[in-house]
Short mmCIF file of C-alpha atoms in Angstrom, two decimals:
data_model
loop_
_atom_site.label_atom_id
_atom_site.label_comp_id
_atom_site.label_asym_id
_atom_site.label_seq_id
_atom_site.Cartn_x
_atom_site.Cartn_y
_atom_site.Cartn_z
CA UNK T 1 5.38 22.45 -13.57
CA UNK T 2 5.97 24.39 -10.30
CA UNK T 3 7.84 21.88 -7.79
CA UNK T 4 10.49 22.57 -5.00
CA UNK T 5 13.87 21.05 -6.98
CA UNK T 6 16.36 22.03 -8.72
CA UNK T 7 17.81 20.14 -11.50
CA UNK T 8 15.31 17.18 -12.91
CA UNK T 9 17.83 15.23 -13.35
CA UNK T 10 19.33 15.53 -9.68
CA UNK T 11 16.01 14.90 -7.68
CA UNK T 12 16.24 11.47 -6.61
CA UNK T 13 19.93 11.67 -5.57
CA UNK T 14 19.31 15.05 -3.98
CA UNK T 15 16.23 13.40 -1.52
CA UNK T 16 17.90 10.27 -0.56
CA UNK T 17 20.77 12.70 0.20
CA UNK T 18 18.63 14.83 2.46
CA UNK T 19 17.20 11.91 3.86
CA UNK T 20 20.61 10.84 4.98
CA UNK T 21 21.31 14.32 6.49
CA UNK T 22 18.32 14.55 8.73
CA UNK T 23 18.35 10.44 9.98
CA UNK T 24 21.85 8.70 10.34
CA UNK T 25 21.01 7.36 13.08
CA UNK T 26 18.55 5.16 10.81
CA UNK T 27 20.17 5.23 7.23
CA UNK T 28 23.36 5.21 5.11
CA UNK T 29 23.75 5.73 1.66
CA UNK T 30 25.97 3.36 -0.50
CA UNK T 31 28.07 4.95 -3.23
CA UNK T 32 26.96 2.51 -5.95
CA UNK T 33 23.84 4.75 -6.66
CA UNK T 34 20.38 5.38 -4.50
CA UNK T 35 20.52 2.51 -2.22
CA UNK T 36 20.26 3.17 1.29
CA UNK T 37 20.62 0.97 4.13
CA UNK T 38 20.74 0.28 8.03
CA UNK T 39 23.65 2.26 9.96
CA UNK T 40 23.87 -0.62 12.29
CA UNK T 41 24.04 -3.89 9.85
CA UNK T 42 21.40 -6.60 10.91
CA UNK T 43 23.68 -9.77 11.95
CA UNK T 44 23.04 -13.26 12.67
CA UNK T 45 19.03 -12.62 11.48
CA UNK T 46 17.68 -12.65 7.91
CA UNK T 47 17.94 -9.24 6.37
CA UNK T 48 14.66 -7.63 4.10
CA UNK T 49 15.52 -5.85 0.76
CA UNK T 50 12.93 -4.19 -1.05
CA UNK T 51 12.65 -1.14 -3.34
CA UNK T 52 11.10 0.45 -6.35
CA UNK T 53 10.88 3.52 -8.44
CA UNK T 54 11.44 6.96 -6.05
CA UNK T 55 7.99 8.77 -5.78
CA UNK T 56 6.61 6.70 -3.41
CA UNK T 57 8.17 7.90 -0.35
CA UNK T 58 8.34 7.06 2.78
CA UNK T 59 8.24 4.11 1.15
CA UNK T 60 10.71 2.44 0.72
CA UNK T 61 13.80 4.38 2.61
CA UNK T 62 11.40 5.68 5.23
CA UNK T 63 10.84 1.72 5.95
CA UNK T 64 14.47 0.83 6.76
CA UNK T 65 15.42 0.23 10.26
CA UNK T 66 14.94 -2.02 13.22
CA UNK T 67 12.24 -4.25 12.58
CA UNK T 68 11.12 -3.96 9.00
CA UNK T 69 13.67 -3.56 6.05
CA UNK T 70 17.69 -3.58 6.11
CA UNK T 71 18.27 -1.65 2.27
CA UNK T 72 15.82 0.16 -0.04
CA UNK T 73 16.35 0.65 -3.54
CA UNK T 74 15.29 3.41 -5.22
CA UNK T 75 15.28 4.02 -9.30
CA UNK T 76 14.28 7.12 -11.27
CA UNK T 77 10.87 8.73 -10.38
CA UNK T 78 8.01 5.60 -10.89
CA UNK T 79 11.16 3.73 -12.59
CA UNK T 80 12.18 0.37 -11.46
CA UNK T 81 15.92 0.21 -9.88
CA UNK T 82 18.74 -1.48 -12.08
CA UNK T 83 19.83 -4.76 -11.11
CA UNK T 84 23.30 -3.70 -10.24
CA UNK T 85 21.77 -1.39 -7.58
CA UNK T 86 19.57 -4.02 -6.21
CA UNK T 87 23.02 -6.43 -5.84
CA UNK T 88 24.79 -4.25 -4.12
CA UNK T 89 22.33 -3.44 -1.26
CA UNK T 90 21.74 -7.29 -1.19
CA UNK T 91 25.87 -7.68 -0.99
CA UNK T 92 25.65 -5.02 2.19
CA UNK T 93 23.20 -6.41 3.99
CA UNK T 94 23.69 -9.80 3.68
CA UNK T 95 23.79 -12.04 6.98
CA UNK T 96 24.59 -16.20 7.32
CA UNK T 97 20.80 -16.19 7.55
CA UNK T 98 20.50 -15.08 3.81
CA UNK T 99 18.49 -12.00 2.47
CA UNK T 100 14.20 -11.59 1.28
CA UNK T 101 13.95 -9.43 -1.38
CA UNK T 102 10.12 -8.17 -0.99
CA UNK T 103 9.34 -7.20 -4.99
CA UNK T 104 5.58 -5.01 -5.63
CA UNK T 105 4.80 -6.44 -8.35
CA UNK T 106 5.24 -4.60 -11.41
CA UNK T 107 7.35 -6.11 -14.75
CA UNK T 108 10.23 -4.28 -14.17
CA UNK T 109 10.46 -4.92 -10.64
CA UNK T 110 10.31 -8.42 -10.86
CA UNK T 111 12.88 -8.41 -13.50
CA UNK T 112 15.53 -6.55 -12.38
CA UNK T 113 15.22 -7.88 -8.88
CA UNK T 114 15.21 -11.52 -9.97
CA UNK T 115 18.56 -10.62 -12.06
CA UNK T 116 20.24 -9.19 -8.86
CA UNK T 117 19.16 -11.93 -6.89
CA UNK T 118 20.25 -14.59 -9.24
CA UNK T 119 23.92 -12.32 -9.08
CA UNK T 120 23.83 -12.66 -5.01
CA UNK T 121 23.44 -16.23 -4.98
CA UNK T 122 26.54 -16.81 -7.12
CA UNK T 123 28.39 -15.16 -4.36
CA UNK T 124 27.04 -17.50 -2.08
CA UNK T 125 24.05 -15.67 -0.60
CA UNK T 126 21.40 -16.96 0.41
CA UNK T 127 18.07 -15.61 -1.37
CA UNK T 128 14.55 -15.78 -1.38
CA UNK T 129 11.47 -13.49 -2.74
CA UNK T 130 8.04 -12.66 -2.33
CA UNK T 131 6.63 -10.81 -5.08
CA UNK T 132 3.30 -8.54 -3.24
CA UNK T 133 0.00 -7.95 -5.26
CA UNK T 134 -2.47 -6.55 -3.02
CA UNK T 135 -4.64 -4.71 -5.58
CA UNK T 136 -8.38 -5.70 -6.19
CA UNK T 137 -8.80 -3.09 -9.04
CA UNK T 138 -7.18 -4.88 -12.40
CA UNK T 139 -5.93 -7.72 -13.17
CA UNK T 140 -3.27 -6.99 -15.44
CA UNK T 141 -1.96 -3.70 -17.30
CA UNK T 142 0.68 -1.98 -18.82
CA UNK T 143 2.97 -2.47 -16.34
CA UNK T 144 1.91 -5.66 -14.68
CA UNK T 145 1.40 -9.26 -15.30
CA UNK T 146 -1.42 -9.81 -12.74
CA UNK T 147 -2.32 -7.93 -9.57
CA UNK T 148 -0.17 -4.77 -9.16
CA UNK T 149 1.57 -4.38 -5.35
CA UNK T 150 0.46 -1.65 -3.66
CA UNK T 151 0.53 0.32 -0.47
CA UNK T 152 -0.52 -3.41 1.64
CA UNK T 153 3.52 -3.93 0.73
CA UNK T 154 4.36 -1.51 4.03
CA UNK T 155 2.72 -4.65 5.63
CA UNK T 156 4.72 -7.17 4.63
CA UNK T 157 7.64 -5.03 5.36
CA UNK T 158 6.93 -4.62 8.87
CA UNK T 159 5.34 -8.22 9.36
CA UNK T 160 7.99 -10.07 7.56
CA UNK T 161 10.70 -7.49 9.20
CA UNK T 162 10.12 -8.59 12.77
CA UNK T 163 13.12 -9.59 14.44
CA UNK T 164 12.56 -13.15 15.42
CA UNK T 165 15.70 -15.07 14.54
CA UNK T 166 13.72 -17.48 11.83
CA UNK T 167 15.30 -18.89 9.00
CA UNK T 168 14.76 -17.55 5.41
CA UNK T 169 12.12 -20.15 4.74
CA UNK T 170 10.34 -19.18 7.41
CA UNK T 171 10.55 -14.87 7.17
CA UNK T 172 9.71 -16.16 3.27
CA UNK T 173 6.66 -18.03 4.16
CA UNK T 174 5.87 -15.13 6.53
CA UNK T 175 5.59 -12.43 3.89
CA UNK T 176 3.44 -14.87 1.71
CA UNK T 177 0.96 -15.12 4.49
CA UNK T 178 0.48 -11.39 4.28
CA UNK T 179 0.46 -10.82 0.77
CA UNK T 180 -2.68 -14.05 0.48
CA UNK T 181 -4.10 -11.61 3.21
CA UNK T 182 -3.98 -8.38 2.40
CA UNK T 183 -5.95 -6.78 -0.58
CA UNK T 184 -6.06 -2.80 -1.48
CA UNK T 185 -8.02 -0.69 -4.13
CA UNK T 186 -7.32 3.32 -4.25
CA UNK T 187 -9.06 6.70 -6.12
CA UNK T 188 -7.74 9.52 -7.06
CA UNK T 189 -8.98 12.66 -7.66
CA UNK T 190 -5.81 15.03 -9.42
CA UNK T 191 -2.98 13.99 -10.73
CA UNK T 192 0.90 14.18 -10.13
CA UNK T 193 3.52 15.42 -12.35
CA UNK T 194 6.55 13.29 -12.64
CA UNK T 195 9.62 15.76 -12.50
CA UNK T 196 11.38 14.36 -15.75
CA UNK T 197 7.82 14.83 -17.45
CA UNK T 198 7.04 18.15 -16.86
CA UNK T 199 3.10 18.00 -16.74
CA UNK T 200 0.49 15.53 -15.23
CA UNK T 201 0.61 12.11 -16.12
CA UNK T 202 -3.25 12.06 -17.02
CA UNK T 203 -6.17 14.37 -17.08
CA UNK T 204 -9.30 14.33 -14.67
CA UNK T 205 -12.02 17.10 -15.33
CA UNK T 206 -13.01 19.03 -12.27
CA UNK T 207 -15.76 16.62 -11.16
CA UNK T 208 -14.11 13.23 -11.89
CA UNK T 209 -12.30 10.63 -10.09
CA UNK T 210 -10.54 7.62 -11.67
CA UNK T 211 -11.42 4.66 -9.28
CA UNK T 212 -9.06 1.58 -8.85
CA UNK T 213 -5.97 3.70 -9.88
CA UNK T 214 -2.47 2.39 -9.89
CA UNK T 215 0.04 4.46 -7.71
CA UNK T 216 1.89 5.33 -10.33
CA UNK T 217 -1.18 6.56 -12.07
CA UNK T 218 -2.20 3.91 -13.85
CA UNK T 219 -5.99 3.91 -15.26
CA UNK T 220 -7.76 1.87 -12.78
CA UNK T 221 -11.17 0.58 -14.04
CA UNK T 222 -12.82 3.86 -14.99
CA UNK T 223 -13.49 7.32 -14.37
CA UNK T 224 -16.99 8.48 -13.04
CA UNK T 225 -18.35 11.97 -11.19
CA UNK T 226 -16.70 12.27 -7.89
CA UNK T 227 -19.17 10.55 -5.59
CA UNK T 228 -19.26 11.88 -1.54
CA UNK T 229 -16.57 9.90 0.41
CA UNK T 230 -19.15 7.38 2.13
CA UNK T 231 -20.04 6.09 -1.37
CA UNK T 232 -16.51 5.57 -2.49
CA UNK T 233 -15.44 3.74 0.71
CA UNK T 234 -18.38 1.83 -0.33
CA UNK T 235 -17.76 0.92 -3.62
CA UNK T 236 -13.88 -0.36 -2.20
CA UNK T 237 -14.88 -1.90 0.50
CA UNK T 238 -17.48 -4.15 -1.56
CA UNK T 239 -14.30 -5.22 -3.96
CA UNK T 240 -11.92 -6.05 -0.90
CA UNK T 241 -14.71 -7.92 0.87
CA UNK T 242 -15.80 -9.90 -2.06
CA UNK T 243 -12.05 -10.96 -2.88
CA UNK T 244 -11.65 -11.97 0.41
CA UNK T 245 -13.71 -13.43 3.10
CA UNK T 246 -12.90 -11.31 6.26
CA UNK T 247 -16.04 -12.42 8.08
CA UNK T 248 -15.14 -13.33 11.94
CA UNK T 249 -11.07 -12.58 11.42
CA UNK T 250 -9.95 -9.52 12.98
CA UNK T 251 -8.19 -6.91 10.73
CA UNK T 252 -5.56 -4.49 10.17
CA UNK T 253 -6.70 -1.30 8.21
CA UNK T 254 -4.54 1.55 6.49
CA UNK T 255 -6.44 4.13 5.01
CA UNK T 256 -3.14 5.82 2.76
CA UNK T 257 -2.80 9.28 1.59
CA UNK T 258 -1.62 9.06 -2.60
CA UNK T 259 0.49 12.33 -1.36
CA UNK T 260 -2.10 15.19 -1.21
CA UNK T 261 -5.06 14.62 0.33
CA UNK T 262 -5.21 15.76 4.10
CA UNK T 263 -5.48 13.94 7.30
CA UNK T 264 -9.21 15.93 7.31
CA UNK T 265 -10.29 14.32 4.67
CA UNK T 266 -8.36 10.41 5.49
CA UNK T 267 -10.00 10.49 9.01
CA UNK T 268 -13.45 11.26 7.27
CA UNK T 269 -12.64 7.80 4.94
CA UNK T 270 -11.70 5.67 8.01
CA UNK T 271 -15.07 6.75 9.92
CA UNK T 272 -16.70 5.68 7.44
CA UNK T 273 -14.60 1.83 6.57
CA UNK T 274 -14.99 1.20 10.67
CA UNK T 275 -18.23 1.83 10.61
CA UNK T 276 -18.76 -0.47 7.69
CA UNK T 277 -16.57 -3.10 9.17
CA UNK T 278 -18.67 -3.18 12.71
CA UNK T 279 -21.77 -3.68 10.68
CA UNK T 280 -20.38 -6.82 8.97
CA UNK T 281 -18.93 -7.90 11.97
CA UNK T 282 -15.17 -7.62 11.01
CA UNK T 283 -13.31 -6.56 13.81
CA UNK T 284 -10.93 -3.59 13.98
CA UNK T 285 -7.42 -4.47 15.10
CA UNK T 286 -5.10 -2.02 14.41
CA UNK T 287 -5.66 1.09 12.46
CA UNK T 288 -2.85 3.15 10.23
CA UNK T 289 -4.15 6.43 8.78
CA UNK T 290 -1.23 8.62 6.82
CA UNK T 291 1.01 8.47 4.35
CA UNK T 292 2.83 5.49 3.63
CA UNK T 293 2.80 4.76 -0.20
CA UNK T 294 2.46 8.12 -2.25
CA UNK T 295 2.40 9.24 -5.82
CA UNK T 296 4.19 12.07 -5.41
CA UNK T 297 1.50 15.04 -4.94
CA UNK T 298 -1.46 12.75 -6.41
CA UNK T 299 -4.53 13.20 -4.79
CA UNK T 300 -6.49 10.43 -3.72
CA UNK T 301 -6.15 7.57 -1.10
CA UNK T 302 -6.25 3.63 -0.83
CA UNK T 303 -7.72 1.37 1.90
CA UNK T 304 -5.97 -2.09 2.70
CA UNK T 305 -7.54 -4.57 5.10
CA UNK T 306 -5.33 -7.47 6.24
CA UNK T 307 -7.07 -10.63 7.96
CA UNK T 308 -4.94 -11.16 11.09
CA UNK T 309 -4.65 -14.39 13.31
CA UNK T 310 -2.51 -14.94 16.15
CA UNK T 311 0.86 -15.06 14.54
CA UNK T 312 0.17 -12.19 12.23
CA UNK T 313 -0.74 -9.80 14.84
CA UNK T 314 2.13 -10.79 17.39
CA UNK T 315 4.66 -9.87 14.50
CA UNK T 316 2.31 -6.70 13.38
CA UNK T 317 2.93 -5.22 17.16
CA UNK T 318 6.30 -6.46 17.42
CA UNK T 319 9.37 -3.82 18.18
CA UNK T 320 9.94 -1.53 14.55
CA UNK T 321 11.91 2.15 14.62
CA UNK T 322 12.19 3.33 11.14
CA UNK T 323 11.76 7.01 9.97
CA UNK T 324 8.31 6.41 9.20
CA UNK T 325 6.85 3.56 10.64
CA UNK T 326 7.68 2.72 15.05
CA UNK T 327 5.92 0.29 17.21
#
């Protein structure tokens, strides 16, 4: 394993650390583990909590800031956050207006968030949940029960995170809108090596790609000779059409690097999903191209297509700064 760290066991405390140290302006860290959160606490508004296993960045620290989450939890590498974690970035966040948790939706997610939610409210807090599961490829795995959540959660962050003043029930039914909306399947290409491992977390030969894999890099629905990029946008696009029908809506695209695969190569994907799109009449809103849910150094990518209407796409462009996401 060659990677730029030092101890294994000091690698997610060390890069929320250094995250800290380049943008305070955006983010503090709480001294009850990985949890960081805004400098300037959201008041008098509904506050956004979401999280996950570190590995995927920017997401979900990159994400906190004006206009899309308040805290982000992180665990171990691909490892869900403890409950105790998750309660005490609900505890500093919390408004009068009460707190979302926004939960991808993997078992020990759901869990442990659930737990710490069911701790806030017995202090009084006010919580809700949306649990996101925006991927096409399988319907249930190892670590799922159902769809897993993918990278079409950075949309519900910044949708549901728009500053509006609306009451939990409202930011909650929000977020829902987005995740019945939004639908994502991914490839990959290499591997990544969790730290604590040592060595990749599965094999590809030279000339294979897994399609429909998990961003933690979970088998998606088989492996097959790497195919020119057309053919795979092809193949994903046919799933996320056929699970959805997009025909007449406008749309929101991200086309999402798994960590290692170039802006070159992402730019040469999106050509080919707008072109696709204009020839089935689905027209092209908003486009995101870059990373914004990784698997470490995995190589591969994911397209997410979100049907907007009116209210989606006024809350879509509404104000966000963040360390990774501004509009």
């Amino acid at each position: 394993m060659k990677k730029f760290i030092n101890q294994v066991e000091l690698v997610e405390d060390q890069m929320i650390q250094g995250m800290v140290k380049a943008y305070p302006q955006y983010v503090r860290k709480l001294d009850c583990g990985n949890v960081v959160v805004r400098t300037e606490k959201k008041e008098g508004k509904v506050a956004l909590i979401s999280g996950g296993g570190s590995g995927h960045e920017p997401a979900h620290g990159g994400y906190v800031g004006t206009g899309m989450l308040d805290a982000a939890v992180a665990g171990a590498v691909f490892t869900s956050p403890t409950p105790d974690q998750i309660y005490e970035g609900i505890k500093a966040i919390a408004t009068d207006k009460g707190v979302l948790m926004v939960i991808k939706n993997y078992t020990g997610d759901v869990m442990n968030f659930e737990m710490a939610g069911e701790m806030a409210q017995m202090d009084d807090i006010k919580v809700a949940q949306v649990v996101v599961d925006d991927d096409v490829a399988v319907d249930g795995s190892l670590y799922t029960v159902g769809r897993r959540g993918v990278a079409g959660t950075v949309f519900v962050h910044k949708i549901a995170g728009a500053e509006e003043g609306a009451e939990l029930e409202e930011v909650q039914r929000v977020a829902q809108k987005v995740i019945d909306n939004v639908r994502t399947m991914g490839v990959a290409i290499r591997p990544c090596t969790v730290p604590a491992a040592g060595k990749p977390g599965f094999e590809l030969g030279e000339d294979e790609m897994e399609v429909g894999i998990g961003i933690h890099g979970e088998p998606g629905t088989h492996k097959e000779p790497l195919r020119p990029a057309d053919e795979i946008v092809d193949h994903i696009l046919d799933k996320i059409l056929s699970d959805i029908d997009y025909t007449g809506h406008e749309v929101a695209v991200m086309v999402n690097s798994s960590g290692a695969t170039p802006l070159m190569e992402l730019f040469i994907i999106n050509n080919h999903v707008a072109d696709v799109l204009a020839a089935k009449g689905i027209r092209v809103y908003k486009t995101f191209v870059g990373e914004y849910m990784t698997s470490l150094e995995m190589e591969g990518f994911s397209v997410s297509l979100l049907r907007l209407d009116d209210e989606l796409k006024a809350l879509l462009d509404a104000h966000a700064d963040t360390i990774a996401f501004k509009a």
